[in-house]
PDB file of C-alpha atoms in Angstrom:
ATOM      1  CA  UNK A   1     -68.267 -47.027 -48.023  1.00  0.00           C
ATOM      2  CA  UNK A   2     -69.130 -50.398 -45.773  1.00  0.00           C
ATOM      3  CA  UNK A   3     -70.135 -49.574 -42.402  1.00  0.00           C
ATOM      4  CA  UNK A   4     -68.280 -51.711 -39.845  1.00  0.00           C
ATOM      5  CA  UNK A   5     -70.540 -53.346 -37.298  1.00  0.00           C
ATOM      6  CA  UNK A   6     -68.900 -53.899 -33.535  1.00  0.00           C
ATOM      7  CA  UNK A   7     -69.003 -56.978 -32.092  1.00  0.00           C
ATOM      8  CA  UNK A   8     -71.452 -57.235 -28.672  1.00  0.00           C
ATOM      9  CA  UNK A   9     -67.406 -57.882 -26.914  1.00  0.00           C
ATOM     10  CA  UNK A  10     -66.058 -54.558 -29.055  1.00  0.00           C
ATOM     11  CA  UNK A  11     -68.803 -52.714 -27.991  1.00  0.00           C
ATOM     12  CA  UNK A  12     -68.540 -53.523 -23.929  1.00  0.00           C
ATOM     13  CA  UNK A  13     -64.783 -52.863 -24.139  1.00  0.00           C
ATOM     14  CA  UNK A  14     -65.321 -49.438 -25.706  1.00  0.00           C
ATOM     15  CA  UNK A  15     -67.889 -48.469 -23.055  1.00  0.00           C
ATOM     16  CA  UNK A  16     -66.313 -49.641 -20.479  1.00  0.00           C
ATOM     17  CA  UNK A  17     -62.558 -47.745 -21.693  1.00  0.00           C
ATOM     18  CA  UNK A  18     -65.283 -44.549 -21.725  1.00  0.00           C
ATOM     19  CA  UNK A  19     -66.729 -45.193 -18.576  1.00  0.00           C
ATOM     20  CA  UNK A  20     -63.046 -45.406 -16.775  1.00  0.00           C
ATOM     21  CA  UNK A  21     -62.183 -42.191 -18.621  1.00  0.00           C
ATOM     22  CA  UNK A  22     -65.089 -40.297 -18.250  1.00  0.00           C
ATOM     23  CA  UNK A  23     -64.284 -39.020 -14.556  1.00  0.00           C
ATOM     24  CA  UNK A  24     -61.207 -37.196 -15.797  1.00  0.00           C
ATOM     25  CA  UNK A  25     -62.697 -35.218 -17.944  1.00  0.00           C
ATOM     26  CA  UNK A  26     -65.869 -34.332 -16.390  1.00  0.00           C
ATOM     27  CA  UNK A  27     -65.960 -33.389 -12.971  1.00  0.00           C
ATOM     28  CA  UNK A  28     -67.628 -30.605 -11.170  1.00  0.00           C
ATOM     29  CA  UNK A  29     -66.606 -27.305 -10.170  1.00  0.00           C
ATOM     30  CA  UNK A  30     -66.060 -28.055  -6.111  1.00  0.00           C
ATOM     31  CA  UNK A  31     -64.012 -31.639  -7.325  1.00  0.00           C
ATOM     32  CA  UNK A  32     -61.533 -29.081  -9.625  1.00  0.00           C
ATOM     33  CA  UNK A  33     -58.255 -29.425  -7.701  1.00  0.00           C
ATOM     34  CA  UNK A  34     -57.216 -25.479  -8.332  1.00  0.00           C
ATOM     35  CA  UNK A  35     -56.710 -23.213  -5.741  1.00  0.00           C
ATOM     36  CA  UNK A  36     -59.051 -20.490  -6.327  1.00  0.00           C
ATOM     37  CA  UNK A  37     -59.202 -16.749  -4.515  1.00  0.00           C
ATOM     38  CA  UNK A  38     -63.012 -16.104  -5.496  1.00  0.00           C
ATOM     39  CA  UNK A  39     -65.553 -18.818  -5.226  1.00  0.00           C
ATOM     40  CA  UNK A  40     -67.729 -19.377  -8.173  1.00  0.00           C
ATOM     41  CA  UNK A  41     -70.519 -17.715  -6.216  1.00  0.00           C
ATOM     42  CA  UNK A  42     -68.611 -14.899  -5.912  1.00  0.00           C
ATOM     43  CA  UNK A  43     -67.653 -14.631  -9.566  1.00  0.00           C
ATOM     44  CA  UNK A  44     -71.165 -14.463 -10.041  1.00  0.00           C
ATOM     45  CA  UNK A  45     -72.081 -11.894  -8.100  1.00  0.00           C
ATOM     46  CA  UNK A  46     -68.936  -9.526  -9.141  1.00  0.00           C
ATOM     47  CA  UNK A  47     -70.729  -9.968 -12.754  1.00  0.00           C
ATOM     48  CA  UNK A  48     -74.006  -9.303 -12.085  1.00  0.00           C
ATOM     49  CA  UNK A  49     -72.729  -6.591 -10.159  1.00  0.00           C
ATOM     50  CA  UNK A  50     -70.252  -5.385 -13.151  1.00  0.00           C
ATOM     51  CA  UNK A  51     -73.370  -6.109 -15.595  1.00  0.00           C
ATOM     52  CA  UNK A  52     -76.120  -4.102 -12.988  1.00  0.00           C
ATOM     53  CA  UNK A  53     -73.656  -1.127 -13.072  1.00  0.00           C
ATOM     54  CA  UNK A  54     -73.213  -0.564 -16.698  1.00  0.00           C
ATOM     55  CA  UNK A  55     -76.605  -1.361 -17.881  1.00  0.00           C
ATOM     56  CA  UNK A  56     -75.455  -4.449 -20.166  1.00  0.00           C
ATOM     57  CA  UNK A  57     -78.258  -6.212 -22.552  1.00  0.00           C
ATOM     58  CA  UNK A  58     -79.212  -9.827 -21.399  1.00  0.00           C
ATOM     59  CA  UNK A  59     -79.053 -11.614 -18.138  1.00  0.00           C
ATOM     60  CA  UNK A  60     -75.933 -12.999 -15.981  1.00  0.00           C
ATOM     61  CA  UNK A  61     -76.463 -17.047 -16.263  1.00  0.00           C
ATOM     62  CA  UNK A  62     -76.154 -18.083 -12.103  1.00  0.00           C
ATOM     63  CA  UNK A  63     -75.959 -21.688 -12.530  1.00  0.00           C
ATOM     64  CA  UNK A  64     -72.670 -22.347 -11.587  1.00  0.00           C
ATOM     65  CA  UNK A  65     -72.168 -25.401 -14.090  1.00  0.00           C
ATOM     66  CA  UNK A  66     -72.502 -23.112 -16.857  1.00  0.00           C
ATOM     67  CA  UNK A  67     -69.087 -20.921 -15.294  1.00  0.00           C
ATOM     68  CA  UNK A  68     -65.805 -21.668 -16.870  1.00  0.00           C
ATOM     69  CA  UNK A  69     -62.781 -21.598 -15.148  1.00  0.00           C
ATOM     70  CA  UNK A  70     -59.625 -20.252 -16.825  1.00  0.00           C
ATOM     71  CA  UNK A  71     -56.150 -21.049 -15.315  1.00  0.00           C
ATOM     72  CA  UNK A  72     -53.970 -18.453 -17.297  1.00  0.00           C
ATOM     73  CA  UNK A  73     -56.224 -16.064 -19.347  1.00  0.00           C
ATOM     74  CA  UNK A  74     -54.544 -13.362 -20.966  1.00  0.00           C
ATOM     75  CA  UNK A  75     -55.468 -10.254 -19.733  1.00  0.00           C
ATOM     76  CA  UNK A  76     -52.723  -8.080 -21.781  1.00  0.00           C
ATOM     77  CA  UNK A  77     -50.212  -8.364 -24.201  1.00  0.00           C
ATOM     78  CA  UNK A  78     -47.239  -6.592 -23.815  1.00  0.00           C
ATOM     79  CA  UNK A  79     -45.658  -6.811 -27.561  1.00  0.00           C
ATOM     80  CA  UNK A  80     -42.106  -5.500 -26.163  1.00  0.00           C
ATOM     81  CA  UNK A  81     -41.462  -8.180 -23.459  1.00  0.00           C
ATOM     82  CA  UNK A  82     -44.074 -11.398 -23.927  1.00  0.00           C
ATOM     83  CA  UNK A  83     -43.273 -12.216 -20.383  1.00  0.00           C
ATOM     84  CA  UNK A  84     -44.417  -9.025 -19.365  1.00  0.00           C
ATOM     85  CA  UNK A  85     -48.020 -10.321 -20.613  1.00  0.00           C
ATOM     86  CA  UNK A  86     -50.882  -9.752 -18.208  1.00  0.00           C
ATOM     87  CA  UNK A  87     -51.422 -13.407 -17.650  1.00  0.00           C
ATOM     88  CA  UNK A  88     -53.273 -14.842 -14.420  1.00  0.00           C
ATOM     89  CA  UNK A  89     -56.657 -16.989 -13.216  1.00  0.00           C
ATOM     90  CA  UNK A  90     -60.254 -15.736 -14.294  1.00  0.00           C
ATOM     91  CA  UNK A  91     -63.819 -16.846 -13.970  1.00  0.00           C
ATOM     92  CA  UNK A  92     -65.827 -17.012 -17.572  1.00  0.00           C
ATOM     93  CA  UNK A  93     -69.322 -15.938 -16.422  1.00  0.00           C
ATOM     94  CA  UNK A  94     -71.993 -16.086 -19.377  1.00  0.00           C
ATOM     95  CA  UNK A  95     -74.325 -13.311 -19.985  1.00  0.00           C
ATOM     96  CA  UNK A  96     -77.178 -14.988 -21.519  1.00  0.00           C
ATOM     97  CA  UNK A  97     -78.920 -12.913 -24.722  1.00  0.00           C
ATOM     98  CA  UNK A  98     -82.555 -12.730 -25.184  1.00  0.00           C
ATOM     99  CA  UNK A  99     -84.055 -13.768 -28.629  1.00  0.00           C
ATOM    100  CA  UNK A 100     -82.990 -11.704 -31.221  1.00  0.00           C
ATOM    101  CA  UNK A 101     -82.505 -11.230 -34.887  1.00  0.00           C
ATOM    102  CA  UNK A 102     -80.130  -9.390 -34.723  1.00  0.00           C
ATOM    103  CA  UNK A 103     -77.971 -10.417 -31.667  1.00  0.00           C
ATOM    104  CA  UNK A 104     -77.208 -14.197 -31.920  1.00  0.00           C
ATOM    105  CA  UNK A 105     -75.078 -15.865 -29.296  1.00  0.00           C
ATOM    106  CA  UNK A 106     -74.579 -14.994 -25.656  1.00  0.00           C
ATOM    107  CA  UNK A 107     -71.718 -12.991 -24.831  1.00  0.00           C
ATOM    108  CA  UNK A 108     -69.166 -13.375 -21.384  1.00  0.00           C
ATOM    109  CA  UNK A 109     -67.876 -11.614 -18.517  1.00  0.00           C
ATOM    110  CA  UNK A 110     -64.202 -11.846 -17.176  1.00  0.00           C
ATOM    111  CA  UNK A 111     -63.708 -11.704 -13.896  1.00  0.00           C
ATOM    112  CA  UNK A 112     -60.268 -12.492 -11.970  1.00  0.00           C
ATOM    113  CA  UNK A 113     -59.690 -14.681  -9.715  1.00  0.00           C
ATOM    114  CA  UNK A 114     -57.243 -13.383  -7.771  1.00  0.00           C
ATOM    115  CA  UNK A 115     -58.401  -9.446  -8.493  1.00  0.00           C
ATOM    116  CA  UNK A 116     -62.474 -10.697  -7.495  1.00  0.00           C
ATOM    117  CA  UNK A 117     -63.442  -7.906 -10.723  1.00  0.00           C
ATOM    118  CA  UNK A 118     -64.178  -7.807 -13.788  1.00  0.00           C
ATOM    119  CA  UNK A 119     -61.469  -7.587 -16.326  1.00  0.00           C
ATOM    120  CA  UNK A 120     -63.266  -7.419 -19.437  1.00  0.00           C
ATOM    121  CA  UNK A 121     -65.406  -9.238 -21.778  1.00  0.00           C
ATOM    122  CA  UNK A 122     -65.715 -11.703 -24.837  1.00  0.00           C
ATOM    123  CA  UNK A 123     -67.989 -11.572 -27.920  1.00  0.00           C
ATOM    124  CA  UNK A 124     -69.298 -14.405 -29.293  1.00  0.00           C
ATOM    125  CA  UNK A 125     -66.072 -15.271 -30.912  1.00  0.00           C
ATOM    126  CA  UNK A 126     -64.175 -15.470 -27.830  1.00  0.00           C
ATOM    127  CA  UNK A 127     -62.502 -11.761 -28.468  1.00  0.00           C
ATOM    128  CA  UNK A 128     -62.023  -9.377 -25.659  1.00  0.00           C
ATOM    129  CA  UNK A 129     -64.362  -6.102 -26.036  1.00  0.00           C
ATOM    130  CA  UNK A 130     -64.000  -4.260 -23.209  1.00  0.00           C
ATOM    131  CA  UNK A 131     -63.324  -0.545 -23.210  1.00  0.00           C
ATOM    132  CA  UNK A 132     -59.774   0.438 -23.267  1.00  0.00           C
ATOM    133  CA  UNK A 133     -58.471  -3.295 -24.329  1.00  0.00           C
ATOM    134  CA  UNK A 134     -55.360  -3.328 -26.245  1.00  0.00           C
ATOM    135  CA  UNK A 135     -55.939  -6.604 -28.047  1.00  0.00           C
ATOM    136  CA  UNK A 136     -55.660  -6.043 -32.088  1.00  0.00           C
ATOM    137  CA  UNK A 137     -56.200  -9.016 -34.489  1.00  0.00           C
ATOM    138  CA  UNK A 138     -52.661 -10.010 -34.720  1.00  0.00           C
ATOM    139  CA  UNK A 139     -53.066 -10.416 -30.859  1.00  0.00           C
ATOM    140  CA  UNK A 140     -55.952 -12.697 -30.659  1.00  0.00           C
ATOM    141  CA  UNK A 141     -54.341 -14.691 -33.057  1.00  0.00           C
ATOM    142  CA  UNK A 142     -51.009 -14.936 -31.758  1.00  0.00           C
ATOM    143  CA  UNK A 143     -52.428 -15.786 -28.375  1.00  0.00           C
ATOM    144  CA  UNK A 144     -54.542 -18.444 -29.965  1.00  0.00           C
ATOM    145  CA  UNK A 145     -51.783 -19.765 -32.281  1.00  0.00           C
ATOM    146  CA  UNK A 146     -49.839 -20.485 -29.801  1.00  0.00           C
ATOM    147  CA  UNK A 147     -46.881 -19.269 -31.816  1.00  0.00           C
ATOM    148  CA  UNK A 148     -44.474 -15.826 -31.166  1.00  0.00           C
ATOM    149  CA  UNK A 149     -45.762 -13.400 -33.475  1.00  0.00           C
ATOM    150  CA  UNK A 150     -41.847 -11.829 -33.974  1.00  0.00           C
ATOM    151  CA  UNK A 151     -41.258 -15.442 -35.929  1.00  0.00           C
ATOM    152  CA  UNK A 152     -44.587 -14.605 -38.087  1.00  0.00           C
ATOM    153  CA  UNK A 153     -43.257 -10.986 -39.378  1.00  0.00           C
ATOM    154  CA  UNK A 154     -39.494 -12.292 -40.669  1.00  0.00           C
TER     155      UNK A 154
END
């Protein structure tokens, strides 16, 4: 396989098309143009808070550009009704895993926007694990599919 060498001219045209771009996709929290219930302060807090209380391994990150901001994170599925689902605005708020062997990645905490607690939490993976959660594998993969699972089982 040849490698293809850019042109000095190719090469300022595709920096400058990423240097136009580049605002839209990166921007900081306080330039998002979401109305938000909680601030991202607060989000922190309710986690350490949530994390202090139940006696969770690892340490709540409090930068704020390491929080996520989810516009419609599914809380619940409700497999009778879809638009019944428990669907609304939450704060991903990383717990941050000293080094182990055995314990790899970082896990985070779920707290709702409009709510200001803490719904639940995600492994690794990105797979809720809080107590009670309803979620089963056809779940998380129906609500990362993107697709109805009804259409899956015919």
């Amino acid at each position: 396989m040849e490698k293809y060498i850019r042109t000095k001219e190719e090469l300022e045209k595709l920096i400058e098309s990423v240097n136009k771009d580049f605002p839209r996709h990166h921007r900081k929290i306080e330039e998002i143009p979401i109305d938000v219930v909680s601030t991202p302060e607060e989000a922190i807090e309710i986690a350490k808070k949530y994390h202090q209380e139940h006696e969770l391994d690892g340490t709540v990150n409090e930068q704020i550009e390491s929080l996520f901001f989810d516009e419609a994170y599914t809380f619940k599925v409700d497999l009778e009704n879809r638009e019944n689902d428990d669907i609304r605005p939450a704060w991903r708020v990383t717990v941050d895993l000293p080094p182990n062997p055995f314990l790899f990645e970082d896990y985070t905490i779920m707290v709702s926007d409009r709510d200001k607690a803490v719904m639940g939490m995600l492994d690794p993976n990105g797979h809720p694990v809080s107590e009670g959660n309803e979620f089963t594998d056809e779940d998380i993969e129906y609500i990362m599919s993107g697709e109805d699972l009804e259409d899956d089982e015919e």
